[in-house]
Coordinates of C-alpha atoms (C1' of nucleotides) in Angstrom, one line a residue:
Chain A
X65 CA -12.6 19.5 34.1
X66 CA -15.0 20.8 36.0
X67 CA -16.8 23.4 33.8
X68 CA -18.0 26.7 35.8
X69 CA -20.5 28.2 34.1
X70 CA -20.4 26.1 31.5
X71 CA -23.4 23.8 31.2
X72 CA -22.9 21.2 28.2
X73 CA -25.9 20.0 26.5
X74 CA -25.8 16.7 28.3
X75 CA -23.9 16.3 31.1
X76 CA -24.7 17.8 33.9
X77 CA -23.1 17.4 37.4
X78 CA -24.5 14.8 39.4
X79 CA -27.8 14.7 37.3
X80 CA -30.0 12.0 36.6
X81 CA -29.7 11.9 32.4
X82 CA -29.8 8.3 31.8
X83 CA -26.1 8.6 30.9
X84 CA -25.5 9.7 34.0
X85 CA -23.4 6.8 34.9
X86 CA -21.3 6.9 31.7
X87 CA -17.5 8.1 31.5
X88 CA -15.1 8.3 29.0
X89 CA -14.1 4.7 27.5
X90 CA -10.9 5.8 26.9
X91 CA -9.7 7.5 30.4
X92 CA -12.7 8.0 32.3
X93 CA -13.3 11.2 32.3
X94 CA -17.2 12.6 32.8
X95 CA -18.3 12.2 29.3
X96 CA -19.6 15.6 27.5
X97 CA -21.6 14.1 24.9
X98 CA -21.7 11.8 21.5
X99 CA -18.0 12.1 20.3
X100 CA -16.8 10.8 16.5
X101 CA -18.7 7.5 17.5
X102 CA -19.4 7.4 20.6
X103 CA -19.6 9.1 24.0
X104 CA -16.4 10.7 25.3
X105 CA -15.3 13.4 27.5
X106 CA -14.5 16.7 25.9
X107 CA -10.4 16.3 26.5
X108 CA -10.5 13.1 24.3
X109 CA -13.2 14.4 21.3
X110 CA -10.7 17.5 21.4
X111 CA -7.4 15.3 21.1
X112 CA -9.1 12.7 18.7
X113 CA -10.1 15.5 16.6
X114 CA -6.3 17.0 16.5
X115 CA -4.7 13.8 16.1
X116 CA -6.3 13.1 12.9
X117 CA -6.7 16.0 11.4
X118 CA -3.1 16.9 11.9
X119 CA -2.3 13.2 10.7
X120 CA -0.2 12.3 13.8
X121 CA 1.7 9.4 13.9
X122 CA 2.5 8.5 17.4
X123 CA 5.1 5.7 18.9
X124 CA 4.9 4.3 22.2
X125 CA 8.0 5.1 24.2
X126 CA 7.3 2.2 26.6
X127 CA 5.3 -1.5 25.3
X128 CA 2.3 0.3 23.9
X129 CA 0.6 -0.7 27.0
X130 CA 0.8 2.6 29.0
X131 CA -2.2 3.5 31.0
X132 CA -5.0 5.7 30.0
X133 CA -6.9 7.5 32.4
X134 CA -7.7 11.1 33.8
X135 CA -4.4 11.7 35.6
X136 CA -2.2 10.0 32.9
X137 CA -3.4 10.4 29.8
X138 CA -1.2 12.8 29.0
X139 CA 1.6 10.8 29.0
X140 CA 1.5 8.7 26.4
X141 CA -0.2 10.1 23.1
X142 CA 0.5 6.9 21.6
X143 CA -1.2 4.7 23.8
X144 CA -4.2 7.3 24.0
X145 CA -4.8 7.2 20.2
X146 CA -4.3 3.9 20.3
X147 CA -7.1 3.5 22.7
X148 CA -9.3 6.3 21.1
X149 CA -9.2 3.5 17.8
X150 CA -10.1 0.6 20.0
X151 CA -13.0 1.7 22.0
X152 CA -14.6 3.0 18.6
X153 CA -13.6 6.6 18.1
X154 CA -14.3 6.7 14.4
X155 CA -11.8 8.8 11.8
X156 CA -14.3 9.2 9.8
X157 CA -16.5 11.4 11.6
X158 CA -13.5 14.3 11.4
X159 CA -14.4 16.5 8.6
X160 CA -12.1 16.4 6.0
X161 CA -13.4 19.6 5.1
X162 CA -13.5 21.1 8.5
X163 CA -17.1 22.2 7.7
X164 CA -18.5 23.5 10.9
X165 CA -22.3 22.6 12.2
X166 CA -24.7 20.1 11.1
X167 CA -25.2 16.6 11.6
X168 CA -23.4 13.3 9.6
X169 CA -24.1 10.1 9.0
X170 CA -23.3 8.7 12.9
X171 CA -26.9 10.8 14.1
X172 CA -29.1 7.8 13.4
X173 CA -26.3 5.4 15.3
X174 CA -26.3 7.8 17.9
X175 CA -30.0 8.0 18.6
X176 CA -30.2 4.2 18.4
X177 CA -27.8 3.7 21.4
X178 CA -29.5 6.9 23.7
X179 CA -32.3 4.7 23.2
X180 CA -30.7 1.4 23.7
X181 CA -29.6 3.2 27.4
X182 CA -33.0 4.6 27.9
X183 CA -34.1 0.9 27.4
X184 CA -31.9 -0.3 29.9
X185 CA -32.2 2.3 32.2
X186 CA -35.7 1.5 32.3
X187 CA -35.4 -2.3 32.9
X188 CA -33.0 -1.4 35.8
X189 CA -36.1 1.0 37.5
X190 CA -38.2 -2.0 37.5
X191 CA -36.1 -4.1 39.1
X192 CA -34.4 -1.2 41.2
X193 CA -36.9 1.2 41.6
X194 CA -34.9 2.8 44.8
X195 CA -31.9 2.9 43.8
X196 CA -32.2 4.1 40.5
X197 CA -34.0 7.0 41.2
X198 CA -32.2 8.5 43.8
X199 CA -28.6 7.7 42.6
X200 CA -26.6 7.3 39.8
X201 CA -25.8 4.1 38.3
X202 CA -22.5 4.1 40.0
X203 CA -21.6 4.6 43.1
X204 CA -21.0 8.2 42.9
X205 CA -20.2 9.6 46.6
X206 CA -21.7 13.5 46.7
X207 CA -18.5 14.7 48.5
X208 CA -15.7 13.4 45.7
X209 CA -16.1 14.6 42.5
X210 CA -16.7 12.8 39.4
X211 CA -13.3 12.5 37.9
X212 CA -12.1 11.0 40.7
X213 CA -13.8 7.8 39.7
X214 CA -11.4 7.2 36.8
X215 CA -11.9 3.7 36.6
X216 CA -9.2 2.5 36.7
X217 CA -7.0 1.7 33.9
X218 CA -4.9 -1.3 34.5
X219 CA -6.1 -4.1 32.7
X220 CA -7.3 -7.4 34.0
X221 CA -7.8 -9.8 31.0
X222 CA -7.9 -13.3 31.4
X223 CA -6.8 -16.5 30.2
X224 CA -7.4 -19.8 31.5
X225 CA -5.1 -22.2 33.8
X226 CA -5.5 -25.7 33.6
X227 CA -3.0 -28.0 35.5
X228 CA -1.7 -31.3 34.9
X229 CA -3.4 -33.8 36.8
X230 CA -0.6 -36.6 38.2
X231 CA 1.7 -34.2 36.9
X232 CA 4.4 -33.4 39.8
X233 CA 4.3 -30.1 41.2
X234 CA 7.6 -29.7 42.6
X235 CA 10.8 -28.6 40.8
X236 CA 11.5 -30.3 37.5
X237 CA 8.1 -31.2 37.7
X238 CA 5.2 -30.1 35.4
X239 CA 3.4 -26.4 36.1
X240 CA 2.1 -25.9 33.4
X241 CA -1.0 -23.6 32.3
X242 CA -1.8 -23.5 28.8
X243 CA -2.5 -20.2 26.8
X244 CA -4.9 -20.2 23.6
X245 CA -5.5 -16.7 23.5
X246 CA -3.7 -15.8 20.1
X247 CA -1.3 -13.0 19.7
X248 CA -1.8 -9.9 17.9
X249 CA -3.2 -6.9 18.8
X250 CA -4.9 -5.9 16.5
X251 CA -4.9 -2.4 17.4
X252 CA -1.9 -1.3 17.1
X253 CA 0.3 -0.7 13.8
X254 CA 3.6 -2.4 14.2
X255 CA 4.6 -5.5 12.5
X256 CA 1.4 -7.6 13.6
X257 CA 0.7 -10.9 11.8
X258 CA -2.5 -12.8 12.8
X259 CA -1.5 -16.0 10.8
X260 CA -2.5 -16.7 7.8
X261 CA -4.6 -19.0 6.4
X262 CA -1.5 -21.7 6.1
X263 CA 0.9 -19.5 8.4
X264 CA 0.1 -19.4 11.9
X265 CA -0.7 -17.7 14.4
X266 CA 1.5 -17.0 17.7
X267 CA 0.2 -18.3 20.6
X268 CA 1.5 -18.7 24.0
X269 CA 2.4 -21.4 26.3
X270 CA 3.5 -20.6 29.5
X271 CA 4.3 -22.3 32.4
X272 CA 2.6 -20.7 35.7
X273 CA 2.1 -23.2 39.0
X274 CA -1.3 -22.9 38.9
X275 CA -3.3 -24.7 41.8
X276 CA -5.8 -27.0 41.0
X277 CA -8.3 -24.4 39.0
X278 CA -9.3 -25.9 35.5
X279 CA -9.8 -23.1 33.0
X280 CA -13.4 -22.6 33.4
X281 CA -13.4 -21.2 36.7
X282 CA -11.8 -18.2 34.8
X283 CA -15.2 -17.8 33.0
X284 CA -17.3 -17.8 36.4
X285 CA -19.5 -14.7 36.5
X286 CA -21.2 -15.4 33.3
X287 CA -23.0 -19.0 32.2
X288 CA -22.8 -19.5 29.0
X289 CA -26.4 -18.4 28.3
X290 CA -26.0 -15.3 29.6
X291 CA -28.6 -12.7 29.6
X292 CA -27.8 -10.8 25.9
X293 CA -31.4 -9.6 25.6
X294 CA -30.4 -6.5 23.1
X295 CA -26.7 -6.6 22.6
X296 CA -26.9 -7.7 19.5
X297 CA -27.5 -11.2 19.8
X298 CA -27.2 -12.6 16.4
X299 CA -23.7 -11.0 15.9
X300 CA -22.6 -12.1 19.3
X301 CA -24.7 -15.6 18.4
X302 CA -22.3 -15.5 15.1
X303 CA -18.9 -15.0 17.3
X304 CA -19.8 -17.8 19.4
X305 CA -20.4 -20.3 16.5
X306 CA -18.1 -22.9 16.4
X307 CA -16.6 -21.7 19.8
X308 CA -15.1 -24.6 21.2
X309 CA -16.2 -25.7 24.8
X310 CA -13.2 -24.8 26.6
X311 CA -12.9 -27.2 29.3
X312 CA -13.6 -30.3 26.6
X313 CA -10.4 -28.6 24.6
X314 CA -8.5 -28.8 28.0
X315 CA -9.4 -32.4 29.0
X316 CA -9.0 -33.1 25.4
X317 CA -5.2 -31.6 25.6
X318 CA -4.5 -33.2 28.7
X319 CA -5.9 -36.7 28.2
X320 CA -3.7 -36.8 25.3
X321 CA -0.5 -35.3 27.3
X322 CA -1.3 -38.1 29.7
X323 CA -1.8 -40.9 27.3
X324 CA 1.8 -40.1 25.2
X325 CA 3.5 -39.8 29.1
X326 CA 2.0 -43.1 30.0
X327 CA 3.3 -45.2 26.9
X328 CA 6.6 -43.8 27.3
X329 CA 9.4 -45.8 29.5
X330 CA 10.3 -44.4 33.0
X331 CA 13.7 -42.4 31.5
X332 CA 12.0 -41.7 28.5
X333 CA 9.3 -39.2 29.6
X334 CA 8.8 -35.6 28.1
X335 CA 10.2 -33.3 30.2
X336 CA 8.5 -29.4 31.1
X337 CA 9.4 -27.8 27.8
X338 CA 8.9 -31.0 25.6
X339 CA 5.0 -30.8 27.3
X340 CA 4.8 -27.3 27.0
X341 CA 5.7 -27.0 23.3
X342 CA 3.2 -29.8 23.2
X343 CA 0.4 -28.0 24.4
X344 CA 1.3 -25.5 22.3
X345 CA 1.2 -26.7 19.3
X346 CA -2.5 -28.4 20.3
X347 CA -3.4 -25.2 21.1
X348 CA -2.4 -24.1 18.0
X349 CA -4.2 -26.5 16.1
X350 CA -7.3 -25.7 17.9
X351 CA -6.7 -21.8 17.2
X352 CA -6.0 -22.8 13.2
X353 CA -8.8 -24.6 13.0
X354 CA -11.1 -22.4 14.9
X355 CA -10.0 -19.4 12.5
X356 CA -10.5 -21.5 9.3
X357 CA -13.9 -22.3 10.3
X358 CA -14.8 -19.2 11.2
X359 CA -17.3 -17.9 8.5
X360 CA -16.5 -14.4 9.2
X361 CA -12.0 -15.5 8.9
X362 CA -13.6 -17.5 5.7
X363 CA -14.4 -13.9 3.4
X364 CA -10.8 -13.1 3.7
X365 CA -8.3 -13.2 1.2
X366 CA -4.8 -13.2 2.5
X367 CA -1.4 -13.6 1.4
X368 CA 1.0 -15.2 3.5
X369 CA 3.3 -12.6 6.1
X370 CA 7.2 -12.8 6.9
X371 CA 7.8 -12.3 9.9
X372 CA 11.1 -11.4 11.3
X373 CA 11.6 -11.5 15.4
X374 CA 14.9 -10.6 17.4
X375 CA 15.7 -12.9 19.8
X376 CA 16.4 -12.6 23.3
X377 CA 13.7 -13.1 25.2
X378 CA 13.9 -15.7 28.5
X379 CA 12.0 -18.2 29.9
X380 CA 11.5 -16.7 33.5
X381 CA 10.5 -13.3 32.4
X382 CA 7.7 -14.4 30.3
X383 CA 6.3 -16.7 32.7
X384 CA 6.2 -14.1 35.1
X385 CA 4.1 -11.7 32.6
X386 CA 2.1 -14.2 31.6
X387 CA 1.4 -14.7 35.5
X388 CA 0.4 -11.0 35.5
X389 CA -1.2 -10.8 32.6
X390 CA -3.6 -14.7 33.8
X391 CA -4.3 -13.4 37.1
X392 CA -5.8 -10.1 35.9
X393 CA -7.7 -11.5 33.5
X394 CA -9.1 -14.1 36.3
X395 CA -9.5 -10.6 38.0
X396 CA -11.9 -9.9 35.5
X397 CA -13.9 -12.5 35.1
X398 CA -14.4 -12.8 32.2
X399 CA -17.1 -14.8 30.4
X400 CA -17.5 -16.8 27.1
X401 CA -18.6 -14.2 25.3
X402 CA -15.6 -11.5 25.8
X403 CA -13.4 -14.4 25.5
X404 CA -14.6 -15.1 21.8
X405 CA -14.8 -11.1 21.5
X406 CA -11.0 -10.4 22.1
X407 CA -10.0 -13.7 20.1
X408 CA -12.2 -11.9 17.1
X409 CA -10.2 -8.5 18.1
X410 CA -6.7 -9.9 17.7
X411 CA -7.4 -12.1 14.8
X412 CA -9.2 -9.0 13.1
X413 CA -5.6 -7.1 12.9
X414 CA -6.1 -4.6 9.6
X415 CA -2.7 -3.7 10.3
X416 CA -1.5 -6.4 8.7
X417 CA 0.1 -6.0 5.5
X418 CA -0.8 -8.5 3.4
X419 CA -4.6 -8.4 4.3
X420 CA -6.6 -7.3 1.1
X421 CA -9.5 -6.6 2.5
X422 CA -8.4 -4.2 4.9
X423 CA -11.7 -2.2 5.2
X424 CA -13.8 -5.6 5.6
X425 CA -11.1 -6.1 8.0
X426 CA -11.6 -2.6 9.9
X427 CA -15.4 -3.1 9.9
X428 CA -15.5 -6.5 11.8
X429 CA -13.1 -5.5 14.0
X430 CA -15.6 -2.2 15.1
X431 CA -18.1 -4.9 15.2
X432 CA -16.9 -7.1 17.3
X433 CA -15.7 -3.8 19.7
X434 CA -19.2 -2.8 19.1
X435 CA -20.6 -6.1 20.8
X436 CA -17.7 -6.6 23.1
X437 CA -18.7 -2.7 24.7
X438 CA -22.6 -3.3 24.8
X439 CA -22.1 -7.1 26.1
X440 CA -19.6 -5.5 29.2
X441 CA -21.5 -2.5 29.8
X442 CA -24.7 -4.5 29.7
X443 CA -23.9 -8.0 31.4
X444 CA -21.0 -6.4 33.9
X445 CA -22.3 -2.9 34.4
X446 CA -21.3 -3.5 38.2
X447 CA -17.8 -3.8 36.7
X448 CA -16.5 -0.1 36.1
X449 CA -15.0 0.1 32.8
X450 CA -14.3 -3.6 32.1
X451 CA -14.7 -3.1 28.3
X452 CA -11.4 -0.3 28.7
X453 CA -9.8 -2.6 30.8
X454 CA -10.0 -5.5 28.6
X455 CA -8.6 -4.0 25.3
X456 CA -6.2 -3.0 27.3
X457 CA -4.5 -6.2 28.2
X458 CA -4.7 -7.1 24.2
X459 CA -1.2 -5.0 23.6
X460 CA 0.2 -7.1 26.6
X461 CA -1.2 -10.2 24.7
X462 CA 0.4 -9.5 21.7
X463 CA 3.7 -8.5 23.3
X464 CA 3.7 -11.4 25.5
X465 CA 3.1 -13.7 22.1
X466 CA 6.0 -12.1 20.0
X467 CA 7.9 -13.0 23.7
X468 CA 7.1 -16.9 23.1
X469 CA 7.8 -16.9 19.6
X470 CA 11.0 -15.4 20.1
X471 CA 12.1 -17.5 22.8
X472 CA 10.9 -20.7 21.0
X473 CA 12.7 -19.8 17.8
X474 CA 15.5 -19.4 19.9
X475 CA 14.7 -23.2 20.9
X476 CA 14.0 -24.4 17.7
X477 CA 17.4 -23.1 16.1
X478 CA 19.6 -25.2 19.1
X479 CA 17.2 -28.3 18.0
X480 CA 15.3 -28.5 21.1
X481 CA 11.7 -28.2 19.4
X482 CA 10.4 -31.4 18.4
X483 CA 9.9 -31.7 14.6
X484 CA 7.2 -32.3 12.4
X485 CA 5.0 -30.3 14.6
X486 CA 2.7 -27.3 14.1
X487 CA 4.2 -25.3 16.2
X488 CA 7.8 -25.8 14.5
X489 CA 6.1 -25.4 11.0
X490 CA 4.9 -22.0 11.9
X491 CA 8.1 -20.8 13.1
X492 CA 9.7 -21.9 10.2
X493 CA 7.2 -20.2 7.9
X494 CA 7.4 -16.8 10.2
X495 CA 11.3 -17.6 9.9
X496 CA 11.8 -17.6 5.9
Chain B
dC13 C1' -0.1 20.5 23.2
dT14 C1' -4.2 20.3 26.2
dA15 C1' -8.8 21.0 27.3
dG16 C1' -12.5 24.1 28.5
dC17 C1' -15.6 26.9 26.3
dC18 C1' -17.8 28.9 22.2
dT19 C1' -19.9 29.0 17.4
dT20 C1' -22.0 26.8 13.7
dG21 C1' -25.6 24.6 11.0
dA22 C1' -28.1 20.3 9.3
dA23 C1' -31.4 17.2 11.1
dA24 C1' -35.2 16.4 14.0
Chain C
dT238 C1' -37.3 26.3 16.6
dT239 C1' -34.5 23.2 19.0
dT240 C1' -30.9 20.0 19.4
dC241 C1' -26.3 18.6 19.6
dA242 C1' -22.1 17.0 17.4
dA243 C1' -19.1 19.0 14.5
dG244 C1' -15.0 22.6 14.3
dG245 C1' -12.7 26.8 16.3
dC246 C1' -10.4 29.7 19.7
dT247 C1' -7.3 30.4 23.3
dA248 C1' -5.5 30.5 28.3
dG249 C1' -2.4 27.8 30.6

DNA sequence: CTAGCCTTGAAA
DNA sequence: TTTCAAGGCTAG
């Protein structure tokens, strides 16, 4: 997309606008300006704006995870709306009307984050005063041109591994990782179902022979008090309240693992799955009760969701995913605060049908997109495109959770779960 | 259908 | 008057 002859009011080519290091959220693309929301390349303003004013309706022919960047973005309409929706493109902003010209109500948001940039930009001079003024942000070579930097869409999210200590390693032994991200993604329009106040949610245990890495390595780059300065702290400050300390949930999962094995007799111990379904069900708990006392989960009123899954899913196949889907999100890196961000994200599902307060709903879920963006972009600028490349793991979340519940009802029906647990309760609920 | 370029018009 | 984010047009 190189424009001869064209010169957009922003952009221009290799320049030094403070946006100059900015590309398209959704595939990466040298942005032309402020876009239904936000800033986007001209390809993905011109395809928002025909999706939804023709009303399209879209399906995924693959697992609604198909990447979205310069090259591909063709390919999969689906997935590019999808994406369009989840790094903030707004509906709203398309004229109903079609009325040509003007300015709407997004100007004031619009000015607010130009300045936000400028502000940043500004704070990187003093502390870069080289660099900044004689490059771009990124890295931009003079001989390639921009839209070869496409970051690059394939996901990385991450989850966190935690092994069990005196827990064999070998075969038949325990390799175990627990899972609590939850399950949904919320961005997408099939039959999601964050749970309900007194359903549940899916989550996902998995098995992966992890070495000896506790779950908070996975949250290495950023300490907990990490530099938030002006992405909106009090919002963010809100997400992280009553945010578990991960590595106390572990040890507190584990210890208890440890002290049921340990009073049990030498034939009688639990054996991989009885431990994983375990862990999932404390995980579970943790989840349920971090949701219930979430003040923001607390305004909603919601009806419990049927569910109805197909089975057929197998053990090996979703450890491997879950593999994938663990070691890109270690790939990332990422820290508390896009942890709690993309918990908010999945739980935040206004897809769902039996959520009343579906525009509440919507409007958290932009908030919490909002505050994941300017946290990534402003914490991990080094990181090209993190923000893309973590929404993009949530559809591989969510398909990787109705996996697990598929395979475990599968379980449950032959009698294998153990009863009077949380985790059979939910399937049962999801079941009826 | 895509995406590059053009026109429009309210707000700044 | 200028700006710039809407919508429109159209070659490919």
């Amino acid at each position: 997309m190189d424009l001869p002859g064209y010169h957009p009011q922003q952009p221009q080519p290799h320049d030094s606008r403070p946006e100059s290091e900015e590309n398209c959220p959704v595939c990466g693309d040298r942005v032309s300006g402020y876009h239904y929301g936000l800033l986007t390349c001209e390809s993905c303003k011109g395809f928002f704006k025909r999706s939804v004013q023709n009303n399209k309706h879209y399906t995924c022919a693959d697992q609604q995870s198909c990447p979205v960047n310069l090259s591909q973005r063709k390919r999969c309409p689906s997935c590019r709306f999808q994406k369009c929706l989840a790094v903030g493109m707004k509906r709203e902003a398309v004229r109903a009307d079609r009325m040509r010209g003007g300015r709407n109500k997004f100007g004031p948001l619009y000015r607010r984050d130009r300045q936000m940039k400028q502000r940043r930009m500004y704070n990187q001079e003093q502390t870069a005063p080289n660099r900044i003024k004689t490059e771009p942000a990124q890295t931009h070579c003079p001989h390639a041109p921009r839209r070869g930097l496409t970051p690059p869409s394939l996901p990385y999210p991450a989850l966190y591994h935690c092994t069990l200590p005196g827990y064999p390693q070998e075969k038949g032994g325990i390799h175990s990782s627990c899972s609590s991200a939850p399950a949904n993604y919320a961005g997408h329009s099939t039959q999601n179902h964050p749970f309900t106040p007194r359903s549940t949610p899916a989550s996902s245990p998995c098995s992966t022979p992890s070495s000896s890495t506790a779950f908070s390595q996975a949250f290495s780059q950023v300490p907990a008090a990490s530099p938030l300065a002006t992405v909106t702290p009090s919002f963010l400050g809100q997400l992280l309240e009553g945010e578990q300390d991960e590595s106390q949930l572990c040890a507190k999962v584990l210890a208890s693992l440890q002290r049921e094995q340990a009073n049990r007799g030498k034939h009688d111990r639990l054996n991989t799955f009885s431990i994983m379904c375990k862990m999932a069900d404390q995980t579970l708990f943790g989840l349920v009760e971090w949701a219930r006392n979430s003040s923001l989960f607390k305004e909603l009123k919601i009806e419990v969701s049927t569910i109805l899954s197909q089975a057929g899913a197998t053990l090996s196949s979703l450890v491997s995913r879950t593999q994938d889907l663990v070691s890109k999100f270690k790939a990332l890196q990422l820290d508390r605060h896009e942890f709690v961000c993309l918990k908010y994200l999945v739980l935040f599902n206004p897809d769902v049908k039996s959520v009343q307060s579906r525009r509440q709903v919507e409007q958290t879920q932009e908030k919490v997109n909002r505050a994941l963006m300017e946290h990534t972009q402003q914490c991990h600028s080094g990181q090209s495109d993190k923000f893309g490349q973590l929404l993009l793991r949530l559809p591989e979340v969510r398909s990787i959770s109705l996996q697990v519940e598929e395979y475990l009802y599968q379980r449950h029906l032959l009698g294998d779960l153990p009863c009077n647990s949380l985790l059979s309760e939910m399937l049962h609920t999801k079941h009826n």
